[in-house]
Amino acid sequence: MDEKNVTVITVIFLLGFHIPSSITLLVFFLFLIFYFVTICGNLLIITLVSYSKDLHSPMYFLLSQLSVSDILLTTDVVPTMLHTVLENSTTVSVSECITQFYFFAATGSLELILLTVMSYDRYVAICKPLHYTMLMNHQFCWITVIISWSLSFLAVLIYTLTISTLQFCGPNIIDHFFCDLDPILQLSCSDTTIVQLEAMSLSVMFAVIPFFIIIVSYVYIVVTIFEIPSFTGRQKVFSTCSSHLTVVSIFYGTIVCVYLIPSRGQSWDITKFLSLLYTVFTPLLNPIIYSLRNKELKQVAGKISNSCLNLNVKNN
């Protein structure tokens, strides 16, 4: 392509959802409520874990980190999405679009690593309970979390810098509600081979390898559970990892559908719906799933509520 005839674009139009004007406000307030509940729910988990000494364990520490990641992920995507819903489209610069993709990819990668570490935590707790205190000590948890955050944001940064060197010449329209990888690359008139190779490498590092680690962990967990003689005992042990397994299934299931299954012939409406599942609904469901299935979290929440009620009664 002759570089002299190339028109470099600086502005991108995000089309968002094709919503009838009659229900625009309804959809806007619905997503706004989802966002509000997501932030409050994840902040509640972070607060409960920080407040209660009963929750100062590796499992809840990792859960609080997952909540922080959920807040960052949904905050990166939802405000732009709300604007596209209200205005039927929105305008962003190329640099803003790439920046949004960076934080989306970094927090998404972080979630995948954290879910993997949480599966290892459940494996040690169920399969090697006598060694749990030694293997999942305070120092190990902090080192693992620091490495997870650093690896996610640094690896994706290198990848994003490569994307920023591409030349974008349009059309300057993305039929999506946020700046994802494929829509961005479709705007480029440069050779994207290196970017695609880096994307494949990151997928293996942050999705494929963690997925196999989770699968192997749960194979050992299931084998150990079936070795427990009583049904009540098996049920009690399984309940300790059912929340994590549910979250992993939802998150990985949607990611596989969007990124790993060939998308030729797949409409953008289907892609946008699947993207909604892991950018909006998974961060919303995570605190709900863990709260409903976890007795300790409900007990601590009850204690805090009773303390607040007793304090109000005394003040009155």
Tab-separated table of N, CA and C in Angstrom, residues 54-203:
chain	number	residue	atom	x	y	z
A	54	ASP	N	-11.674	-13.422	61.009
A	54	ASP	CA	-12.115	-14.761	60.615
A	54	ASP	C	-11.895	-15.026	59.124
A	55	LEU	N	-11.762	-13.943	58.355
A	55	LEU	CA	-11.587	-14.082	56.903
A	55	LEU	C	-10.143	-13.813	56.468
A	56	HIS	N	-9.224	-13.758	57.423
A	56	HIS	CA	-7.815	-13.537	57.087
A	56	HIS	C	-7.144	-14.870	56.755
A	57	SER	N	-7.626	-15.475	55.678
A	57	SER	CA	-7.067	-16.739	55.213
A	57	SER	C	-6.722	-16.586	53.739
A	58	PRO	N	-5.868	-17.460	53.184
A	58	PRO	CA	-5.478	-17.337	51.774
A	58	PRO	C	-6.662	-17.293	50.811
A	59	MET	N	-7.675	-18.120	51.042
A	59	MET	CA	-8.822	-18.169	50.132
A	59	MET	C	-9.515	-16.816	50.042
A	60	TYR	N	-9.753	-16.177	51.181
A	60	TYR	CA	-10.457	-14.895	51.179
A	60	TYR	C	-9.551	-13.751	50.741
A	61	PHE	N	-8.267	-13.863	51.023
A	61	PHE	CA	-7.318	-12.863	50.529
A	61	PHE	C	-7.304	-12.862	49.007
A	62	LEU	N	-7.261	-14.046	48.403
A	62	LEU	CA	-7.294	-14.153	46.945
A	62	LEU	C	-8.639	-13.696	46.397
A	63	LEU	N	-9.710	-13.977	47.126
A	63	LEU	CA	-11.038	-13.528	46.707
A	63	LEU	C	-11.124	-12.003	46.688
A	64	SER	N	-10.519	-11.353	47.677
A	64	SER	CA	-10.528	-9.882	47.703
A	64	SER	C	-9.734	-9.313	46.526
A	65	GLN	N	-8.642	-9.989	46.135
A	65	GLN	CA	-7.878	-9.554	44.970
A	65	GLN	C	-8.697	-9.722	43.691
A	66	LEU	N	-9.467	-10.798	43.617
A	66	LEU	CA	-10.351	-11.014	42.470
A	66	LEU	C	-11.405	-9.914	42.404
A	67	SER	N	-11.877	-9.475	43.556
A	67	SER	CA	-12.868	-8.388	43.597
A	67	SER	C	-12.273	-7.078	43.099
A	68	VAL	N	-11.020	-6.807	43.473
A	68	VAL	CA	-10.337	-5.600	42.969
A	68	VAL	C	-10.223	-5.671	41.450
A	69	SER	N	-9.844	-6.841	40.945
A	69	SER	CA	-9.726	-7.035	39.501
A	69	SER	C	-11.067	-6.863	38.810
A	70	ASP	N	-12.137	-7.372	39.416
A	70	ASP	CA	-13.491	-7.217	38.850
A	70	ASP	C	-13.885	-5.751	38.749
A	71	ILE	N	-13.563	-4.983	39.785
A	71	ILE	CA	-13.895	-3.553	39.783
A	71	ILE	C	-13.155	-2.836	38.654
A	72	LEU	N	-11.870	-3.153	38.490
A	72	LEU	CA	-11.077	-2.516	37.436
A	72	LEU	C	-11.592	-2.903	36.048
A	73	LEU	N	-11.913	-4.183	35.876
A	73	LEU	CA	-12.382	-4.664	34.573
A	73	LEU	C	-13.689	-4.000	34.162
A	74	THR	N	-14.661	-4.009	35.064
A	74	THR	CA	-15.974	-3.447	34.720
A	74	THR	C	-15.924	-1.926	34.597
A	75	THR	N	-15.052	-1.261	35.387
A	75	THR	CA	-14.922	0.196	35.309
A	75	THR	C	-14.244	0.619	34.012
A	76	ASP	N	-13.404	-0.235	33.477
A	76	ASP	CA	-12.752	0.071	32.205
A	76	ASP	C	-13.736	0.023	31.039
A	77	VAL	N	-14.724	-0.864	31.125
A	77	VAL	CA	-15.612	-1.113	29.983
A	77	VAL	C	-16.965	-0.410	30.105
A	78	VAL	N	-17.592	-0.498	31.290
A	78	VAL	CA	-18.997	-0.090	31.420
A	78	VAL	C	-19.241	1.401	31.186
A	79	PRO	N	-18.436	2.342	31.714
A	79	PRO	CA	-18.732	3.762	31.451
A	79	PRO	C	-18.804	4.095	29.958
A	80	THR	N	-17.877	3.562	29.173
A	80	THR	CA	-17.930	3.778	27.720
A	80	THR	C	-19.178	3.149	27.128
A	81	MET	N	-19.522	1.954	27.609
A	81	MET	CA	-20.709	1.264	27.120
A	81	MET	C	-21.967	2.066	27.434
A	82	LEU	N	-22.046	2.638	28.632
A	82	LEU	CA	-23.207	3.443	29.012
A	82	LEU	C	-23.354	4.653	28.094
A	83	HIS	N	-22.235	5.236	27.717
A	83	HIS	CA	-22.278	6.398	26.819
A	83	HIS	C	-22.767	5.994	25.432
A	84	THR	N	-22.327	4.829	24.953
A	84	THR	CA	-22.794	4.372	23.636
A	84	THR	C	-24.282	4.045	23.652
A	85	VAL	N	-24.770	3.534	24.791
A	85	VAL	CA	-26.201	3.224	24.904
A	85	VAL	C	-27.022	4.503	24.874
A	86	LEU	N	-26.562	5.513	25.600
A	86	LEU	CA	-27.322	6.762	25.721
A	86	LEU	C	-27.292	7.571	24.428
A	87	GLU	N	-26.138	7.561	23.753
A	87	GLU	CA	-25.970	8.389	22.552
A	87	GLU	C	-26.048	7.580	21.252
A	88	ASN	N	-26.256	6.253	21.385
A	88	ASN	CA	-26.280	5.329	20.227
A	88	ASN	C	-24.905	5.108	19.601
A	89	SER	N	-23.924	5.886	19.988
A	89	SER	CA	-22.539	5.697	19.568
A	89	SER	C	-21.679	6.620	20.411
A	90	THR	N	-20.384	6.421	20.367
A	90	THR	CA	-19.487	7.319	21.084
A	90	THR	C	-18.192	7.447	20.306
A	91	THR	N	-17.468	8.513	20.577
A	91	THR	CA	-16.229	8.791	19.861
A	91	THR	C	-15.051	8.723	20.810
A	92	VAL	N	-14.015	8.006	20.407
A	92	VAL	CA	-12.785	7.933	21.189
A	92	VAL	C	-11.601	8.101	20.249
A	93	SER	N	-10.502	8.604	20.779
A	93	SER	CA	-9.286	8.698	19.975
A	93	SER	C	-8.647	7.321	19.873
A	94	VAL	N	-7.748	7.162	18.930
A	94	VAL	CA	-7.060	5.887	18.767
A	94	VAL	C	-6.281	5.538	20.024
A	95	SER	N	-5.619	6.532	20.623
A	95	SER	CA	-4.836	6.287	21.837
A	95	SER	C	-5.733	5.881	23.003
A	96	GLU	N	-6.916	6.514	23.119
A	96	GLU	CA	-7.868	6.132	24.175
A	96	GLU	C	-8.375	4.712	23.967
A	97	CYS	N	-8.596	4.349	22.702
A	97	CYS	CA	-9.077	3.011	22.383
A	97	CYS	C	-8.030	1.957	22.767
A	98	ILE	N	-6.783	2.216	22.427
A	98	ILE	CA	-5.699	1.282	22.752
A	98	ILE	C	-5.503	1.207	24.261
A	99	THR	N	-5.648	2.354	24.951
A	99	THR	CA	-5.519	2.377	26.408
A	99	THR	C	-6.614	1.548	27.065
A	100	GLN	N	-7.833	1.679	26.567
A	100	GLN	CA	-8.935	0.876	27.102
A	100	GLN	C	-8.665	-0.610	26.903
A	101	PHE	N	-8.175	-0.969	25.729
A	101	PHE	CA	-7.852	-2.371	25.475
A	101	PHE	C	-6.763	-2.862	26.421
A	102	TYR	N	-5.782	-2.003	26.701
A	102	TYR	CA	-4.688	-2.396	27.602
A	102	TYR	C	-5.221	-2.784	28.976
A	103	PHE	N	-6.045	-1.927	29.565
A	103	PHE	CA	-6.555	-2.215	30.905
A	103	PHE	C	-7.534	-3.392	30.887
A	104	PHE	N	-8.286	-3.519	29.797
A	104	PHE	CA	-9.185	-4.669	29.670
A	104	PHE	C	-8.381	-5.969	29.606
A	105	ALA	N	-7.355	-6.008	28.763
A	105	ALA	CA	-6.547	-7.219	28.601
A	105	ALA	C	-5.750	-7.523	29.863
A	106	ALA	N	-5.227	-6.469	30.516
A	106	ALA	CA	-4.426	-6.681	31.724
A	106	ALA	C	-5.272	-7.225	32.871
A	107	THR	N	-6.438	-6.626	33.100
A	107	THR	CA	-7.294	-7.097	34.197
A	107	THR	C	-7.901	-8.461	33.883
A	108	GLY	N	-8.207	-8.700	32.598
A	108	GLY	CA	-8.698	-10.021	32.217
A	108	GLY	C	-7.649	-11.098	32.442
A	109	SER	N	-6.395	-10.795	32.088
A	109	SER	CA	-5.298	-11.739	32.320
A	109	SER	C	-5.079	-11.963	33.809
A	110	LEU	N	-5.191	-10.886	34.578
A	110	LEU	CA	-5.038	-10.990	36.035
A	110	LEU	C	-6.108	-11.906	36.625
A	111	GLU	N	-7.339	-11.771	36.158
A	111	GLU	CA	-8.426	-12.630	36.657
A	111	GLU	C	-8.136	-14.104	36.387
A	112	LEU	N	-7.625	-14.393	35.193
A	112	LEU	CA	-7.320	-15.776	34.840
A	112	LEU	C	-6.238	-16.356	35.750
A	113	ILE	N	-5.228	-15.547	36.064
A	113	ILE	CA	-4.158	-16.022	36.947
A	113	ILE	C	-4.682	-16.214	38.365
A	114	LEU	N	-5.467	-15.242	38.846
A	114	LEU	CA	-6.010	-15.338	40.203
A	114	LEU	C	-6.918	-16.556	40.356
A	115	LEU	N	-7.738	-16.833	39.348
A	115	LEU	CA	-8.606	-18.013	39.396
A	115	LEU	C	-7.770	-19.292	39.432
A	116	THR	N	-6.611	-19.264	38.760
A	116	THR	CA	-5.713	-20.422	38.783
A	116	THR	C	-5.088	-20.614	40.156
A	117	VAL	N	-4.640	-19.511	40.752
A	117	VAL	CA	-4.051	-19.587	42.096
A	117	VAL	C	-5.097	-20.043	43.111
A	118	MET	N	-6.336	-19.587	42.935
A	118	MET	CA	-7.423	-20.001	43.831
A	118	MET	C	-7.723	-21.494	43.685
A	119	SER	N	-7.576	-22.024	42.472
A	119	SER	CA	-7.773	-23.471	42.289
A	119	SER	C	-6.656	-24.251	42.979
A	120	TYR	N	-5.437	-23.706	42.939
A	120	TYR	CA	-4.323	-24.351	43.652
A	120	TYR	C	-4.573	-24.325	45.163
A	121	ASP	N	-5.115	-23.206	45.643
A	121	ASP	CA	-5.453	-23.089	47.060
A	121	ASP	C	-6.460	-24.157	47.468
A	122	ARG	N	-7.492	-24.372	46.638
A	122	ARG	CA	-8.496	-25.402	46.938
A	122	ARG	C	-7.882	-26.803	46.848
A	123	TYR	N	-6.952	-26.987	45.900
A	123	TYR	CA	-6.280	-28.288	45.770
A	123	TYR	C	-5.490	-28.622	47.027
A	124	VAL	N	-4.723	-27.647	47.514
A	124	VAL	CA	-3.917	-27.875	48.717
A	124	VAL	C	-4.815	-28.104	49.926
A	125	ALA	N	-5.891	-27.307	50.042
A	125	ALA	CA	-6.796	-27.421	51.194
A	125	ALA	C	-7.489	-28.776	51.253
A	126	ILE	N	-7.843	-29.331	50.101
A	126	ILE	CA	-8.594	-30.584	50.068
A	126	ILE	C	-7.688	-31.810	49.956
A	127	CYS	N	-6.662	-31.706	49.120
A	127	CYS	CA	-5.810	-32.873	48.853
A	127	CYS	C	-4.616	-32.978	49.799
A	128	LYS	N	-4.153	-31.847	50.317
A	128	LYS	CA	-3.000	-31.853	51.219
A	128	LYS	C	-3.283	-30.977	52.444
A	129	PRO	N	-4.325	-31.288	53.186
A	129	PRO	CA	-4.740	-30.422	54.306
A	129	PRO	C	-3.683	-30.271	55.395
A	130	LEU	N	-2.880	-31.293	55.619
A	130	LEU	CA	-1.844	-31.221	56.661
A	130	LEU	C	-0.724	-30.272	56.280
A	131	HIS	N	-0.546	-30.029	54.991
A	131	HIS	CA	0.520	-29.142	54.531
A	131	HIS	C	-0.005	-27.748	54.145
A	132	TYR	N	-1.309	-27.521	54.381
A	132	TYR	CA	-1.924	-26.269	53.905
A	132	TYR	C	-1.255	-25.037	54.521
A	133	THR	N	-1.070	-25.046	55.820
A	133	THR	CA	-0.484	-23.881	56.507
A	133	THR	C	0.915	-23.591	55.998
A	134	MET	N	1.663	-24.631	55.694
A	134	MET	CA	3.029	-24.446	55.228
A	134	MET	C	3.075	-23.978	53.766
A	135	LEU	N	2.238	-24.577	52.912
A	135	LEU	CA	2.272	-24.251	51.490
A	135	LEU	C	1.582	-22.924	51.175
A	136	MET	N	0.463	-22.650	51.829
A	136	MET	CA	-0.302	-21.432	51.564
A	136	MET	C	-0.131	-20.439	52.708
A	137	ASN	N	1.115	-20.118	53.003
A	137	ASN	CA	1.374	-19.166	54.086
A	137	ASN	C	1.218	-17.725	53.603
A	138	HIS	N	1.290	-16.799	54.530
A	138	HIS	CA	1.077	-15.381	54.245
A	138	HIS	C	2.075	-14.860	53.212
A	139	GLN	N	3.330	-15.243	53.356
A	139	GLN	CA	4.369	-14.773	52.438
A	139	GLN	C	4.124	-15.275	51.016
A	140	PHE	N	3.766	-16.557	50.887
A	140	PHE	CA	3.508	-17.133	49.569
A	140	PHE	C	2.357	-16.405	48.881
A	141	CYS	N	1.294	-16.097	49.622
A	141	CYS	CA	0.134	-15.416	49.051
A	141	CYS	C	0.497	-14.038	48.516
A	142	TRP	N	1.248	-13.289	49.302
A	142	TRP	CA	1.634	-11.940	48.866
A	142	TRP	C	2.556	-11.981	47.655
A	143	ILE	N	3.523	-12.892	47.673
A	143	ILE	CA	4.438	-13.018	46.532
A	143	ILE	C	3.671	-13.408	45.273
A	144	THR	N	2.740	-14.352	45.418
A	144	THR	CA	1.945	-14.803	44.274
A	144	THR	C	1.096	-13.676	43.705
A	145	VAL	N	0.472	-12.905	44.580
A	145	VAL	CA	-0.381	-11.804	44.125
A	145	VAL	C	0.440	-10.714	43.449
A	146	ILE	N	1.583	-10.373	44.015
A	146	ILE	CA	2.450	-9.343	43.417
A	146	ILE	C	2.933	-9.785	42.038
A	147	ILE	N	3.340	-11.049	41.929
A	147	ILE	CA	3.781	-11.579	40.633
A	147	ILE	C	2.622	-11.575	39.636
A	148	SER	N	1.429	-11.927	40.096
A	148	SER	CA	0.251	-11.964	39.215
A	148	SER	C	-0.051	-10.582	38.643
A	149	TRP	N	-0.085	-9.574	39.502
A	149	TRP	CA	-0.341	-8.206	39.058
A	149	TRP	C	0.760	-7.724	38.116
A	150	SER	N	2.009	-7.938	38.510
A	150	SER	CA	3.141	-7.447	37.713
A	150	SER	C	3.197	-8.129	36.354
A	151	LEU	N	3.067	-9.448	36.350
A	151	LEU	CA	3.147	-10.208	35.104
A	151	LEU	C	2.030	-9.805	34.138
A	152	SER	N	0.818	-9.662	34.662
A	152	SER	CA	-0.326	-9.306	33.810
A	152	SER	C	-0.135	-7.942	33.158
A	153	PHE	N	0.173	-6.942	33.964
A	153	PHE	CA	0.233	-5.580	33.445
A	153	PHE	C	1.485	-5.330	32.607
A	154	LEU	N	2.602	-5.976	32.936
A	154	LEU	CA	3.821	-5.776	32.154
A	154	LEU	C	3.764	-6.521	30.824
A	155	ALA	N	3.297	-7.775	30.847
A	155	ALA	CA	3.216	-8.560	29.611
A	155	ALA	C	2.255	-7.915	28.620
A	156	VAL	N	1.103	-7.466	29.100
A	156	VAL	CA	0.121	-6.835	28.220
A	156	VAL	C	0.615	-5.468	27.754
A	157	LEU	N	1.422	-4.789	28.584
A	157	LEU	CA	1.981	-3.493	28.183
A	157	LEU	C	2.889	-3.646	26.967
A	158	ILE	N	3.761	-4.649	26.991
A	158	ILE	CA	4.657	-4.891	25.849
A	158	ILE	C	3.837	-5.149	24.592
A	159	TYR	N	2.806	-5.945	24.743
A	159	TYR	CA	1.919	-6.288	23.635
A	159	TYR	C	1.176	-5.053	23.120
A	160	THR	N	0.709	-4.217	24.038
A	160	THR	CA	-0.038	-3.011	23.663
A	160	THR	C	0.862	-1.999	22.963
A	161	LEU	N	2.110	-1.910	23.395
A	161	LEU	CA	3.057	-1.006	22.735
A	161	LEU	C	3.286	-1.419	21.278
A	162	THR	N	3.280	-2.715	21.020
A	162	THR	CA	3.392	-3.191	19.638
A	162	THR	C	2.175	-2.757	18.824
A	163	ILE	N	0.991	-2.844	19.433
A	163	ILE	CA	-0.227	-2.412	18.750
A	163	ILE	C	-0.164	-0.915	18.431
A	164	SER	N	0.382	-0.140	19.353
A	164	SER	CA	0.445	1.315	19.162
A	164	SER	C	1.359	1.728	18.012
A	165	THR	N	2.247	0.831	17.567
A	165	THR	CA	3.129	1.151	16.435
A	165	THR	C	2.444	0.921	15.091
A	166	LEU	N	1.276	0.281	15.103
A	166	LEU	CA	0.555	0.034	13.859
A	166	LEU	C	-0.009	1.333	13.294
A	167	GLN	N	-0.229	1.319	11.999
A	167	GLN	CA	-0.847	2.462	11.340
A	167	GLN	C	-2.322	2.143	11.111
A	168	PHE	N	-3.187	3.062	11.515
A	168	PHE	CA	-4.624	2.847	11.401
A	168	PHE	C	-5.193	3.785	10.333
A	169	CYS	N	-5.817	3.174	9.316
A	169	CYS	CA	-6.309	3.986	8.202
A	169	CYS	C	-7.772	3.705	7.880
A	170	GLY	N	-8.461	3.056	8.797
A	170	GLY	CA	-9.901	2.957	8.685
A	170	GLY	C	-10.410	1.740	7.952
A	171	PRO	N	-11.734	1.677	7.828
A	171	PRO	CA	-12.691	2.704	8.278
A	171	PRO	C	-12.662	2.880	9.795
A	172	ASN	N	-12.969	4.077	10.233
A	172	ASN	CA	-12.822	4.404	11.663
A	172	ASN	C	-14.079	4.085	12.465
A	173	ILE	N	-14.655	2.919	12.204
A	173	ILE	CA	-15.888	2.498	12.894
A	173	ILE	C	-15.669	1.119	13.496
A	174	ILE	N	-16.007	0.976	14.777
A	174	ILE	CA	-15.950	-0.316	15.462
A	174	ILE	C	-17.362	-0.677	15.908
A	175	ASP	N	-17.866	-1.782	15.378
A	175	ASP	CA	-19.214	-2.234	15.740
A	175	ASP	C	-19.136	-3.077	17.013
A	176	HIS	N	-18.847	-2.404	18.113
A	176	HIS	CA	-18.709	-3.061	19.414
A	176	HIS	C	-18.944	-2.005	20.487
A	177	PHE	N	-19.051	-2.435	21.754
A	177	PHE	CA	-19.284	-1.457	22.821
A	177	PHE	C	-18.007	-1.125	23.591
A	178	PHE	N	-16.882	-1.754	23.210
A	178	PHE	CA	-15.587	-1.366	23.759
A	178	PHE	C	-14.503	-1.770	22.764
A	179	CYS	N	-13.278	-1.328	23.023
A	179	CYS	CA	-12.171	-1.571	22.092
A	179	CYS	C	-11.504	-2.909	22.392
A	180	ASP	N	-11.937	-3.932	21.697
A	180	ASP	CA	-11.344	-5.258	21.831
A	180	ASP	C	-10.292	-5.443	20.736
A	181	LEU	N	-9.546	-6.541	20.814
A	181	LEU	CA	-8.406	-6.741	19.920
A	181	LEU	C	-8.799	-6.832	18.448
A	182	ASP	N	-9.684	-7.759	18.104
A	182	ASP	CA	-10.042	-7.952	16.693
A	182	ASP	C	-10.591	-6.688	16.038
A	183	PRO	N	-11.518	-5.968	16.677
A	183	PRO	CA	-12.002	-4.725	16.063
A	183	PRO	C	-10.888	-3.701	15.842
A	184	ILE	N	-9.922	-3.634	16.763
A	184	ILE	CA	-8.815	-2.687	16.597
A	184	ILE	C	-7.948	-3.078	15.413
A	185	LEU	N	-7.610	-4.367	15.323
A	185	LEU	CA	-6.734	-4.831	14.240
A	185	LEU	C	-7.402	-4.679	12.878
A	186	GLN	N	-8.719	-4.733	12.841
A	186	GLN	CA	-9.421	-4.573	11.569
A	186	GLN	C	-9.300	-3.153	11.017
A	187	LEU	N	-8.944	-2.198	11.870
A	187	LEU	CA	-8.764	-0.813	11.429
A	187	LEU	C	-7.356	-0.554	10.911
A	188	SER	N	-6.456	-1.512	11.115
A	188	SER	CA	-5.054	-1.299	10.771
A	188	SER	C	-4.771	-1.651	9.316
A	189	CYS	N	-3.934	-0.830	8.695
A	189	CYS	CA	-3.474	-1.127	7.337
A	189	CYS	C	-2.011	-1.564	7.358
A	190	SER	N	-1.480	-1.857	8.554
A	190	SER	CA	-0.124	-2.362	8.696
A	190	SER	C	-0.141	-3.884	8.767
A	191	ASP	N	1.023	-4.481	8.703
A	191	ASP	CA	1.148	-5.928	8.856
A	191	ASP	C	0.966	-6.262	10.339
A	192	THR	N	-0.042	-7.076	10.640
A	192	THR	CA	-0.368	-7.391	12.038
A	192	THR	C	0.138	-8.771	12.457
A	193	THR	N	1.048	-9.354	11.687
A	193	THR	CA	1.537	-10.705	11.978
A	193	THR	C	2.174	-10.788	13.353
A	194	ILE	N	3.037	-9.827	13.666
A	194	ILE	CA	3.730	-9.836	14.966
A	194	ILE	C	2.724	-9.705	16.102
A	195	VAL	N	1.752	-8.827	15.926
A	195	VAL	CA	0.731	-8.622	16.949
A	195	VAL	C	-0.051	-9.910	17.188
A	196	GLN	N	-0.409	-10.593	16.118
A	196	GLN	CA	-1.177	-11.833	16.246
A	196	GLN	C	-0.355	-12.939	16.899
A	197	LEU	N	0.953	-12.983	16.606
A	197	LEU	CA	1.835	-13.958	17.256
A	197	LEU	C	1.947	-13.668	18.747
A	198	GLU	N	2.061	-12.381	19.087
A	198	GLU	CA	2.122	-12.000	20.499
A	198	GLU	C	0.800	-12.322	21.198
A	199	ALA	N	-0.312	-12.101	20.482
A	199	ALA	CA	-1.624	-12.419	21.061
A	199	ALA	C	-1.742	-13.911	21.336
A	200	MET	N	-1.239	-14.725	20.424
A	200	MET	CA	-1.272	-16.174	20.611
A	200	MET	C	-0.413	-16.592	21.799
A	201	SER	N	0.761	-15.966	21.920
A	201	SER	CA	1.665	-16.275	23.035
A	201	SER	C	1.025	-15.918	24.375
A	202	LEU	N	0.383	-14.738	24.426
A	202	LEU	CA	-0.279	-14.315	25.666
A	202	LEU	C	-1.474	-15.208	25.986
A	203	SER	N	-2.173	-15.665	24.949
A	203	SER	CA	-3.309	-16.570	25.172
A	203	SER	C	-2.840	-17.876	25.802
